[in-house]
Amino acid sequence: MKVFLRTIAAGIAAVSVFIISGCSSNFLGKGNSISPTVSSADVAPTGRDLTIRVKELDITGHEDQISNAQKVMVSQSFATSCATLKDLYRNCPEIVRCTVTKSAFTVHEGTPYTKIDVKVTDSLKGDLSAGDMITVMQMGGYMTLQDEVDAFHDEAHFKQMTKEERQKIFIEKKTSSDNYPKAGDSYVYYLAKDNIFPGAYTPVNDYECRFKIDGNGNCTRNMPGNEPNGTVKAAVTAETAKAQSLDHCTYGSMKEQLAAIALQNK
């Protein structure tokens, strides 16, 4: 991480200074339009409200500046696989279809997260029910250079800058090229309780455990190895072929297969 900080320090003269302020946001990255927060009057929950509150980073009104943030792709390794539906069912205690009602960014110990409030529309495994409102914390988002310095106690490389100046420079860290979720988007999430943000949920294996649903009910999972410049290239085994077919499927097919797996596990 100090190598990363030194890289920023070396190029800091070429970085424009951008301003942030406030404590909440609904702007979700380059290539996305701004979506206003959906109020409780717009999406009236019929179940439990299990959402959480965190300190949110306000980047409203700074869309052009955010699009020029210094970008860092973060690679991940997982203790267990969630590549196939059997893996997903076995390793994920909660499986839900949901609709995003609000998204924002927050930072914890030098890592940015996307806070996603969603309404459950279908529960395929676990204790959640249709109508429940929950918070999903997803790794990746925006932070400031000062957040990075605070987390790793490395002010020496930026002593030529004031704290206020460091707070005006944005960094984006992501695990894939996925667009950030925005209000109205639909997903299938394979979740567990989050051990960093109490009360929230998180995808068990990040990008392996989130599927975006389009208007026709098609589910897409964006795995790094499937991206044009992806660095993860797995050998095409029978299991890999199953995983790749799962990356593009219909929600109906996924639900039927999960039901069959559930019966096999009884």
PDB file of C-alpha atoms in Angstrom:
ATOM      1  CA  MET A   1       0.000   0.000   0.000  1.00  0.00           C
ATOM      2  CA  LYS A   2       2.945   2.361   0.656  1.00  0.00           C
ATOM      3  CA  VAL A   3       4.077   1.734  -2.926  1.00  0.00           C
ATOM      4  CA  PHE A   4       0.658   2.930  -4.046  1.00  0.00           C
ATOM      5  CA  LEU A   5       0.946   6.031  -1.864  1.00  0.00           C
ATOM      6  CA  ARG A   6       4.393   6.829  -3.265  1.00  0.00           C
ATOM      7  CA  THR A   7       3.019   6.475  -6.791  1.00  0.00           C
ATOM      8  CA  ILE A   8       0.381   9.055  -5.986  1.00  0.00           C
ATOM      9  CA  ALA A   9       2.956  11.301  -4.358  1.00  0.00           C
ATOM     10  CA  ALA A  10       5.182  11.174  -7.441  1.00  0.00           C
ATOM     11  CA  GLY A  11       2.359  12.254  -9.714  1.00  0.00           C
ATOM     12  CA  ILE A  12       0.595  14.620  -7.368  1.00  0.00           C
ATOM     13  CA  ALA A  13       1.689  17.739  -9.244  1.00  0.00           C
ATOM     14  CA  ALA A  14      -0.361  16.632 -12.227  1.00  0.00           C
ATOM     15  CA  VAL A  15      -3.490  15.995 -10.204  1.00  0.00           C
ATOM     16  CA  SER A  16      -6.219  18.621 -10.196  1.00  0.00           C
ATOM     17  CA  VAL A  17      -7.666  19.518  -6.830  1.00  0.00           C
ATOM     18  CA  PHE A  18     -11.339  18.724  -6.364  1.00  0.00           C
ATOM     19  CA  ILE A  19     -13.701  19.736  -3.563  1.00  0.00           C
ATOM     20  CA  ILE A  20     -16.011  17.534  -1.537  1.00  0.00           C
ATOM     21  CA  SER A  21     -18.510  18.519   1.128  1.00  0.00           C
ATOM     22  CA  GLY A  22     -21.485  17.342   3.203  1.00  0.00           C
ATOM     23  CA  CYS A  23     -22.463  13.836   4.222  1.00  0.00           C
ATOM     24  CA  SER A  24     -24.683  12.063   1.678  1.00  0.00           C
ATOM     25  CA  SER A  25     -24.664  11.300  -2.037  1.00  0.00           C
ATOM     26  CA  ASN A  26     -26.474   9.481  -4.793  1.00  0.00           C
ATOM     27  CA  PHE A  27     -23.987   9.989  -7.651  1.00  0.00           C
ATOM     28  CA  LEU A  28     -22.664   6.627  -8.756  1.00  0.00           C
ATOM     29  CA  GLY A  29     -19.684   6.920 -11.036  1.00  0.00           C
ATOM     30  CA  LYS A  30     -18.640   7.732 -14.585  1.00  0.00           C
ATOM     31  CA  GLY A  31     -21.080   6.555 -17.216  1.00  0.00           C
ATOM     32  CA  ASN A  32     -24.056   6.660 -14.842  1.00  0.00           C
ATOM     33  CA  SER A  33     -26.647   9.385 -14.578  1.00  0.00           C
ATOM     34  CA  ILE A  34     -27.453  10.850 -11.189  1.00  0.00           C
ATOM     35  CA  SER A  35     -30.425   9.123  -9.601  1.00  0.00           C
ATOM     36  CA  PRO A  36     -32.305  10.938  -6.834  1.00  0.00           C
ATOM     37  CA  THR A  37     -32.773   9.185  -3.537  1.00  0.00           C
ATOM     38  CA  VAL A  38     -35.958   7.141  -3.438  1.00  0.00           C
ATOM     39  CA  SER A  39     -37.943   8.116  -0.372  1.00  0.00           C
ATOM     40  CA  SER A  40     -40.016   5.826   1.807  1.00  0.00           C
ATOM     41  CA  ALA A  41     -43.098   7.335   0.177  1.00  0.00           C
ATOM     42  CA  ASP A  42     -41.859   6.150  -3.236  1.00  0.00           C
ATOM     43  CA  VAL A  43     -40.976   2.623  -2.083  1.00  0.00           C
ATOM     44  CA  ALA A  44     -43.195   1.702   0.845  1.00  0.00           C
ATOM     45  CA  PRO A  45     -41.762  -1.361   2.614  1.00  0.00           C
ATOM     46  CA  THR A  46     -44.185  -4.069   3.654  1.00  0.00           C
ATOM     47  CA  GLY A  47     -41.609  -5.918   5.734  1.00  0.00           C
ATOM     48  CA  ARG A  48     -38.920  -5.041   8.259  1.00  0.00           C
ATOM     49  CA  ASP A  49     -36.631  -2.027   7.935  1.00  0.00           C
ATOM     50  CA  LEU A  50     -33.186  -3.516   8.584  1.00  0.00           C
ATOM     51  CA  THR A  51     -31.140  -0.779   6.897  1.00  0.00           C
ATOM     52  CA  ILE A  52     -28.189   0.796   8.715  1.00  0.00           C
ATOM     53  CA  ARG A  53     -26.713   4.280   8.883  1.00  0.00           C
ATOM     54  CA  VAL A  54     -23.086   5.115   8.092  1.00  0.00           C
ATOM     55  CA  LYS A  55     -21.166   8.304   7.418  1.00  0.00           C
ATOM     56  CA  GLU A  56     -21.611   8.920   3.684  1.00  0.00           C
ATOM     57  CA  LEU A  57     -19.252  10.745   1.333  1.00  0.00           C
ATOM     58  CA  ASP A  58     -20.955  13.632  -0.439  1.00  0.00           C
ATOM     59  CA  ILE A  59     -19.784  14.072  -4.039  1.00  0.00           C
ATOM     60  CA  THR A  60     -22.969  15.702  -5.323  1.00  0.00           C
ATOM     61  CA  GLY A  61     -22.248  18.294  -7.998  1.00  0.00           C
ATOM     62  CA  HIS A  62     -18.717  17.039  -8.684  1.00  0.00           C
ATOM     63  CA  GLU A  63     -19.437  14.528 -11.456  1.00  0.00           C
ATOM     64  CA  ASP A  64     -16.727  15.799 -13.814  1.00  0.00           C
ATOM     65  CA  GLN A  65     -14.129  15.826 -11.077  1.00  0.00           C
ATOM     66  CA  ILE A  66     -15.026  12.325  -9.901  1.00  0.00           C
ATOM     67  CA  SER A  67     -14.651  10.991 -13.457  1.00  0.00           C
ATOM     68  CA  ASN A  68     -10.995  12.109 -13.277  1.00  0.00           C
ATOM     69  CA  ALA A  69     -10.275  10.438  -9.941  1.00  0.00           C
ATOM     70  CA  GLN A  70      -7.142   8.318  -9.683  1.00  0.00           C
ATOM     71  CA  LYS A  71      -8.271   4.743 -10.327  1.00  0.00           C
ATOM     72  CA  VAL A  72      -7.012   1.609  -8.605  1.00  0.00           C
ATOM     73  CA  MET A  73      -8.192  -1.923  -9.473  1.00  0.00           C
ATOM     74  CA  VAL A  74      -8.130  -4.161  -6.395  1.00  0.00           C
ATOM     75  CA  SER A  75      -7.618  -7.903  -6.849  1.00  0.00           C
ATOM     76  CA  GLN A  76      -9.239 -10.331  -4.429  1.00  0.00           C
ATOM     77  CA  SER A  77      -8.774 -13.924  -3.316  1.00  0.00           C
ATOM     78  CA  PHE A  78     -11.541 -15.980  -1.729  1.00  0.00           C
ATOM     79  CA  ALA A  79     -11.378 -18.737   0.885  1.00  0.00           C
ATOM     80  CA  THR A  80     -14.196 -20.659  -0.810  1.00  0.00           C
ATOM     81  CA  SER A  81     -15.541 -20.729  -4.362  1.00  0.00           C
ATOM     82  CA  CYS A  82     -18.902 -19.289  -5.371  1.00  0.00           C
ATOM     83  CA  ALA A  83     -18.427 -19.928  -9.093  1.00  0.00           C
ATOM     84  CA  THR A  84     -21.330 -22.371  -9.626  1.00  0.00           C
ATOM     85  CA  LEU A  85     -24.894 -22.406  -8.320  1.00  0.00           C
ATOM     86  CA  LYS A  86     -24.074 -25.333  -6.035  1.00  0.00           C
ATOM     87  CA  ASP A  87     -21.173 -23.331  -4.586  1.00  0.00           C
ATOM     88  CA  LEU A  88     -23.383 -20.273  -4.185  1.00  0.00           C
ATOM     89  CA  TYR A  89     -26.147 -22.204  -2.443  1.00  0.00           C
ATOM     90  CA  ARG A  90     -23.724 -24.015  -0.125  1.00  0.00           C
ATOM     91  CA  ASN A  91     -21.658 -20.979   0.905  1.00  0.00           C
ATOM     92  CA  CYS A  92     -24.231 -18.173   1.053  1.00  0.00           C
ATOM     93  CA  PRO A  93     -26.776 -18.127   3.923  1.00  0.00           C
ATOM     94  CA  GLU A  94     -29.034 -15.508   2.294  1.00  0.00           C
ATOM     95  CA  ILE A  95     -30.112 -15.417  -1.367  1.00  0.00           C
ATOM     96  CA  VAL A  96     -32.422 -12.581  -2.431  1.00  0.00           C
ATOM     97  CA  ARG A  97     -33.726 -10.780  -5.439  1.00  0.00           C
ATOM     98  CA  CYS A  98     -33.976  -7.082  -4.675  1.00  0.00           C
ATOM     99  CA  THR A  99     -34.436  -3.559  -6.017  1.00  0.00           C
ATOM    100  CA  VAL A 100     -32.038  -0.745  -5.131  1.00  0.00           C
ATOM    101  CA  THR A 101     -33.641   2.219  -3.382  1.00  0.00           C
ATOM    102  CA  LYS A 102     -30.511   4.257  -2.599  1.00  0.00           C
ATOM    103  CA  SER A 103     -26.724   4.082  -2.974  1.00  0.00           C
ATOM    104  CA  ALA A 104     -23.889   6.061  -1.410  1.00  0.00           C
ATOM    105  CA  PHE A 105     -20.166   5.763  -0.652  1.00  0.00           C
ATOM    106  CA  THR A 106     -18.412   5.371   2.676  1.00  0.00           C
ATOM    107  CA  VAL A 107     -14.831   4.647   3.800  1.00  0.00           C
ATOM    108  CA  HIS A 108     -13.523   2.244   6.446  1.00  0.00           C
ATOM    109  CA  GLU A 109      -9.819   1.993   7.305  1.00  0.00           C
ATOM    110  CA  GLY A 110      -8.573   3.064   3.890  1.00  0.00           C
ATOM    111  CA  THR A 111     -11.060   1.046   1.851  1.00  0.00           C
ATOM    112  CA  PRO A 112     -14.079   2.591   0.122  1.00  0.00           C
ATOM    113  CA  TYR A 113     -17.422   0.782   0.111  1.00  0.00           C
ATOM    114  CA  THR A 114     -20.688   1.273  -1.708  1.00  0.00           C
ATOM    115  CA  LYS A 115     -23.629   1.300   0.704  1.00  0.00           C
ATOM    116  CA  ILE A 116     -26.674  -0.060  -1.102  1.00  0.00           C
ATOM    117  CA  ASP A 117     -30.132   0.071   0.461  1.00  0.00           C
ATOM    118  CA  VAL A 118     -32.418  -2.455  -1.226  1.00  0.00           C
ATOM    119  CA  LYS A 119     -35.949  -3.811  -0.955  1.00  0.00           C
ATOM    120  CA  VAL A 120     -36.190  -7.606  -1.077  1.00  0.00           C
ATOM    121  CA  THR A 121     -38.649  -8.727  -3.758  1.00  0.00           C
ATOM    122  CA  ASP A 122     -38.016 -12.478  -3.540  1.00  0.00           C
ATOM    123  CA  SER A 123     -36.185 -14.612  -0.976  1.00  0.00           C
ATOM    124  CA  LEU A 124     -34.623 -17.835  -2.265  1.00  0.00           C
ATOM    125  CA  LYS A 125     -32.776 -18.894   0.894  1.00  0.00           C
ATOM    126  CA  GLY A 126     -32.413 -17.665   4.444  1.00  0.00           C
ATOM    127  CA  ASP A 127     -34.335 -15.589   6.976  1.00  0.00           C
ATOM    128  CA  LEU A 128     -35.096 -12.509   4.874  1.00  0.00           C
ATOM    129  CA  SER A 129     -38.561 -12.055   3.357  1.00  0.00           C
ATOM    130  CA  ALA A 130     -40.062 -10.161   0.441  1.00  0.00           C
ATOM    131  CA  GLY A 131     -40.692  -6.589   1.569  1.00  0.00           C
ATOM    132  CA  ASP A 132     -37.710  -6.409   3.938  1.00  0.00           C
ATOM    133  CA  MET A 133     -35.440  -3.396   3.539  1.00  0.00           C
ATOM    134  CA  ILE A 134     -31.736  -4.194   4.062  1.00  0.00           C
ATOM    135  CA  THR A 135     -28.332  -2.598   3.518  1.00  0.00           C
ATOM    136  CA  VAL A 136     -25.767  -4.346   1.323  1.00  0.00           C
ATOM    137  CA  MET A 137     -22.155  -3.221   1.692  1.00  0.00           C
ATOM    138  CA  GLN A 138     -20.130  -3.772  -1.456  1.00  0.00           C
ATOM    139  CA  MET A 139     -16.372  -3.247  -1.643  1.00  0.00           C
ATOM    140  CA  GLY A 140     -15.335  -0.437  -3.986  1.00  0.00           C
ATOM    141  CA  GLY A 141     -16.099   3.236  -4.426  1.00  0.00           C
ATOM    142  CA  TYR A 142     -14.585   6.660  -3.884  1.00  0.00           C
ATOM    143  CA  MET A 143     -12.438   8.060  -1.097  1.00  0.00           C
ATOM    144  CA  THR A 144     -10.033  10.942  -0.595  1.00  0.00           C
ATOM    145  CA  LEU A 145      -6.257  10.966  -0.473  1.00  0.00           C
ATOM    146  CA  GLN A 146      -6.569  12.019   3.174  1.00  0.00           C
ATOM    147  CA  ASP A 147      -8.568   8.846   3.899  1.00  0.00           C
ATOM    148  CA  GLU A 148      -5.646   6.846   2.489  1.00  0.00           C
ATOM    149  CA  VAL A 149      -3.058   8.770   4.498  1.00  0.00           C
ATOM    150  CA  ASP A 150      -5.065   8.433   7.725  1.00  0.00           C
ATOM    151  CA  ALA A 151      -5.439   4.690   7.285  1.00  0.00           C
ATOM    152  CA  PHE A 152      -1.744   3.977   6.647  1.00  0.00           C
ATOM    153  CA  HIS A 153      -0.116   6.799   8.661  1.00  0.00           C
ATOM    154  CA  ASP A 154       1.996   7.909   5.715  1.00  0.00           C
ATOM    155  CA  GLU A 155       1.917  11.701   5.862  1.00  0.00           C
ATOM    156  CA  ALA A 156       5.661  11.864   5.152  1.00  0.00           C
ATOM    157  CA  HIS A 157       5.118  11.284   1.434  1.00  0.00           C
ATOM    158  CA  PHE A 158       2.625  14.158   1.283  1.00  0.00           C
ATOM    159  CA  LYS A 159       4.203  16.683   3.640  1.00  0.00           C
ATOM    160  CA  GLN A 160       4.209  19.253   0.836  1.00  0.00           C
ATOM    161  CA  MET A 161       0.391  19.229   0.963  1.00  0.00           C
ATOM    162  CA  THR A 162      -1.950  20.391   3.703  1.00  0.00           C
ATOM    163  CA  LYS A 163      -4.658  18.142   5.103  1.00  0.00           C
ATOM    164  CA  GLU A 164      -7.273  20.311   3.416  1.00  0.00           C
ATOM    165  CA  GLU A 165      -5.573  19.817   0.046  1.00  0.00           C
ATOM    166  CA  ARG A 166      -5.443  16.049   0.521  1.00  0.00           C
ATOM    167  CA  GLN A 167      -9.162  16.060   1.326  1.00  0.00           C
ATOM    168  CA  LYS A 168      -9.845  17.545  -2.105  1.00  0.00           C
ATOM    169  CA  ILE A 169      -8.241  14.735  -4.133  1.00  0.00           C
ATOM    170  CA  PHE A 170     -10.342  11.689  -5.002  1.00  0.00           C
ATOM    171  CA  ILE A 171      -9.265   8.057  -5.429  1.00  0.00           C
ATOM    172  CA  GLU A 172     -11.474   5.302  -6.854  1.00  0.00           C
ATOM    173  CA  LYS A 173     -10.878   1.681  -5.852  1.00  0.00           C
ATOM    174  CA  LYS A 174     -12.866  -1.109  -7.556  1.00  0.00           C
ATOM    175  CA  THR A 175     -12.781  -4.895  -7.857  1.00  0.00           C
ATOM    176  CA  SER A 176     -14.353  -5.008 -11.352  1.00  0.00           C
ATOM    177  CA  SER A 177     -15.532  -2.678 -14.113  1.00  0.00           C
ATOM    178  CA  ASP A 178     -19.186  -2.963 -13.008  1.00  0.00           C
ATOM    179  CA  ASN A 179     -21.146   0.267 -12.813  1.00  0.00           C
ATOM    180  CA  TYR A 180     -22.178   1.212  -9.305  1.00  0.00           C
ATOM    181  CA  PRO A 181     -25.732   0.190  -8.354  1.00  0.00           C
ATOM    182  CA  LYS A 182     -28.280   3.004  -8.567  1.00  0.00           C
ATOM    183  CA  ALA A 183     -31.889   3.462  -7.505  1.00  0.00           C
ATOM    184  CA  GLY A 184     -34.209   1.259  -9.561  1.00  0.00           C
ATOM    185  CA  ASP A 185     -31.623  -1.396 -10.468  1.00  0.00           C
ATOM    186  CA  SER A 186     -32.500  -5.037  -9.745  1.00  0.00           C
ATOM    187  CA  TYR A 187     -30.040  -7.658  -8.498  1.00  0.00           C
ATOM    188  CA  VAL A 188     -29.772 -11.180  -7.195  1.00  0.00           C
ATOM    189  CA  TYR A 189     -27.419 -11.089  -4.213  1.00  0.00           C
ATOM    190  CA  TYR A 190     -25.846 -14.062  -2.456  1.00  0.00           C
ATOM    191  CA  LEU A 191     -25.204 -12.671   1.007  1.00  0.00           C
ATOM    192  CA  ALA A 192     -23.909 -13.162   4.527  1.00  0.00           C
ATOM    193  CA  LYS A 193     -23.909 -10.862   7.567  1.00  0.00           C
ATOM    194  CA  ASP A 194     -21.206  -8.201   7.257  1.00  0.00           C
ATOM    195  CA  ASN A 195     -18.471  -8.414   9.910  1.00  0.00           C
ATOM    196  CA  ILE A 196     -17.304  -4.809   9.370  1.00  0.00           C
ATOM    197  CA  PHE A 197     -20.641  -2.963   9.330  1.00  0.00           C
ATOM    198  CA  PRO A 198     -22.921  -4.447  12.025  1.00  0.00           C
ATOM    199  CA  GLY A 199     -26.468  -5.045  10.846  1.00  0.00           C
ATOM    200  CA  ALA A 200     -25.569  -4.951   7.158  1.00  0.00           C
ATOM    201  CA  TYR A 201     -25.150  -7.746   4.621  1.00  0.00           C
ATOM    202  CA  THR A 202     -22.381  -8.288   2.081  1.00  0.00           C
ATOM    203  CA  PRO A 203     -21.872 -10.496  -1.001  1.00  0.00           C
ATOM    204  CA  VAL A 204     -19.952 -13.539   0.248  1.00  0.00           C
ATOM    205  CA  ASN A 205     -17.407 -13.408  -2.596  1.00  0.00           C
ATOM    206  CA  ASP A 206     -17.929  -9.902  -3.971  1.00  0.00           C
ATOM    207  CA  TYR A 207     -18.361 -10.101  -7.776  1.00  0.00           C
ATOM    208  CA  GLU A 208     -19.009 -13.870  -7.726  1.00  0.00           C
ATOM    209  CA  CYS A 209     -22.132 -13.217  -5.676  1.00  0.00           C
ATOM    210  CA  ARG A 210     -23.970 -10.421  -7.477  1.00  0.00           C
ATOM    211  CA  PHE A 211     -26.067 -10.702 -10.621  1.00  0.00           C
ATOM    212  CA  LYS A 212     -27.670  -7.691 -12.263  1.00  0.00           C
ATOM    213  CA  ILE A 213     -31.151  -8.291 -13.712  1.00  0.00           C
ATOM    214  CA  ASP A 214     -32.281  -6.450 -16.845  1.00  0.00           C
ATOM    215  CA  GLY A 215     -35.850  -5.609 -17.858  1.00  0.00           C
ATOM    216  CA  ASN A 216     -36.262  -8.991 -19.546  1.00  0.00           C
ATOM    217  CA  GLY A 217     -35.286 -11.005 -16.476  1.00  0.00           C
ATOM    218  CA  ASN A 218     -31.776 -11.811 -17.724  1.00  0.00           C
ATOM    219  CA  CYS A 219     -29.098 -12.087 -15.033  1.00  0.00           C
ATOM    220  CA  THR A 220     -25.504 -11.062 -15.701  1.00  0.00           C
ATOM    221  CA  ARG A 221     -22.488 -11.577 -13.456  1.00  0.00           C
ATOM    222  CA  ASN A 222     -19.395  -9.572 -14.374  1.00  0.00           C
ATOM    223  CA  MET A 223     -16.399 -11.748 -13.497  1.00  0.00           C
ATOM    224  CA  PRO A 224     -12.916 -10.199 -13.940  1.00  0.00           C
ATOM    225  CA  GLY A 225     -11.923 -13.027 -16.311  1.00  0.00           C
ATOM    226  CA  ASN A 226     -14.851 -12.139 -18.560  1.00  0.00           C
ATOM    227  CA  GLU A 227     -13.824  -8.513 -18.940  1.00  0.00           C
ATOM    228  CA  PRO A 228     -11.922  -7.347 -22.035  1.00  0.00           C
ATOM    229  CA  ASN A 229      -8.783  -6.560 -20.029  1.00  0.00           C
ATOM    230  CA  GLY A 230      -9.361  -9.125 -17.290  1.00  0.00           C
ATOM    231  CA  THR A 231      -6.373 -10.749 -15.674  1.00  0.00           C
ATOM    232  CA  VAL A 232      -8.182 -13.816 -14.315  1.00  0.00           C
ATOM    233  CA  LYS A 233      -8.146 -16.512 -17.022  1.00  0.00           C
ATOM    234  CA  ALA A 234      -9.277 -19.921 -15.788  1.00  0.00           C
ATOM    235  CA  ALA A 235      -8.817 -23.137 -17.746  1.00  0.00           C
ATOM    236  CA  VAL A 236     -12.045 -24.290 -19.415  1.00  0.00           C
ATOM    237  CA  THR A 237     -12.946 -27.279 -17.270  1.00  0.00           C
ATOM    238  CA  ALA A 238     -16.440 -28.720 -16.814  1.00  0.00           C
ATOM    239  CA  GLU A 239     -16.883 -26.616 -13.662  1.00  0.00           C
ATOM    240  CA  THR A 240     -15.609 -23.502 -15.425  1.00  0.00           C
ATOM    241  CA  ALA A 241     -18.075 -24.082 -18.254  1.00  0.00           C
ATOM    242  CA  LYS A 242     -20.919 -24.317 -15.741  1.00  0.00           C
ATOM    243  CA  ALA A 243     -19.792 -21.089 -14.080  1.00  0.00           C
ATOM    244  CA  GLN A 244     -19.542 -19.271 -17.406  1.00  0.00           C
ATOM    245  CA  SER A 245     -23.047 -20.381 -18.419  1.00  0.00           C
ATOM    246  CA  LEU A 246     -24.282 -19.050 -15.076  1.00  0.00           C
ATOM    247  CA  ASP A 247     -22.725 -15.638 -15.783  1.00  0.00           C
ATOM    248  CA  HIS A 248     -25.510 -15.062 -18.336  1.00  0.00           C
ATOM    249  CA  CYS A 249     -28.805 -16.748 -17.456  1.00  0.00           C
ATOM    250  CA  THR A 250     -32.446 -15.911 -16.716  1.00  0.00           C
ATOM    251  CA  TYR A 251     -33.793 -15.327 -13.256  1.00  0.00           C
ATOM    252  CA  GLY A 252     -36.443 -17.996 -13.799  1.00  0.00           C
ATOM    253  CA  SER A 253     -33.810 -20.575 -14.696  1.00  0.00           C
ATOM    254  CA  MET A 254     -31.649 -19.613 -11.723  1.00  0.00           C
ATOM    255  CA  LYS A 255     -34.604 -19.869  -9.335  1.00  0.00           C
ATOM    256  CA  GLU A 256     -35.603 -23.303 -10.659  1.00  0.00           C
ATOM    257  CA  GLN A 257     -32.056 -24.628 -10.348  1.00  0.00           C
ATOM    258  CA  LEU A 258     -31.725 -23.292  -6.798  1.00  0.00           C
ATOM    259  CA  ALA A 259     -35.004 -24.966  -5.846  1.00  0.00           C
ATOM    260  CA  ALA A 260     -33.670 -28.269  -7.191  1.00  0.00           C
ATOM    261  CA  ILE A 261     -30.409 -27.858  -5.262  1.00  0.00           C
ATOM    262  CA  ALA A 262     -32.378 -27.073  -2.079  1.00  0.00           C
ATOM    263  CA  LEU A 263     -34.332 -30.324  -2.481  1.00  0.00           C
ATOM    264  CA  GLN A 264     -31.117 -32.274  -2.925  1.00  0.00           C
ATOM    265  CA  ASN A 265     -29.757 -30.797   0.294  1.00  0.00           C
ATOM    266  CA  LYS A 266     -32.760 -31.720   2.449  1.00  0.00           C
TER     267      LYS A 266
END
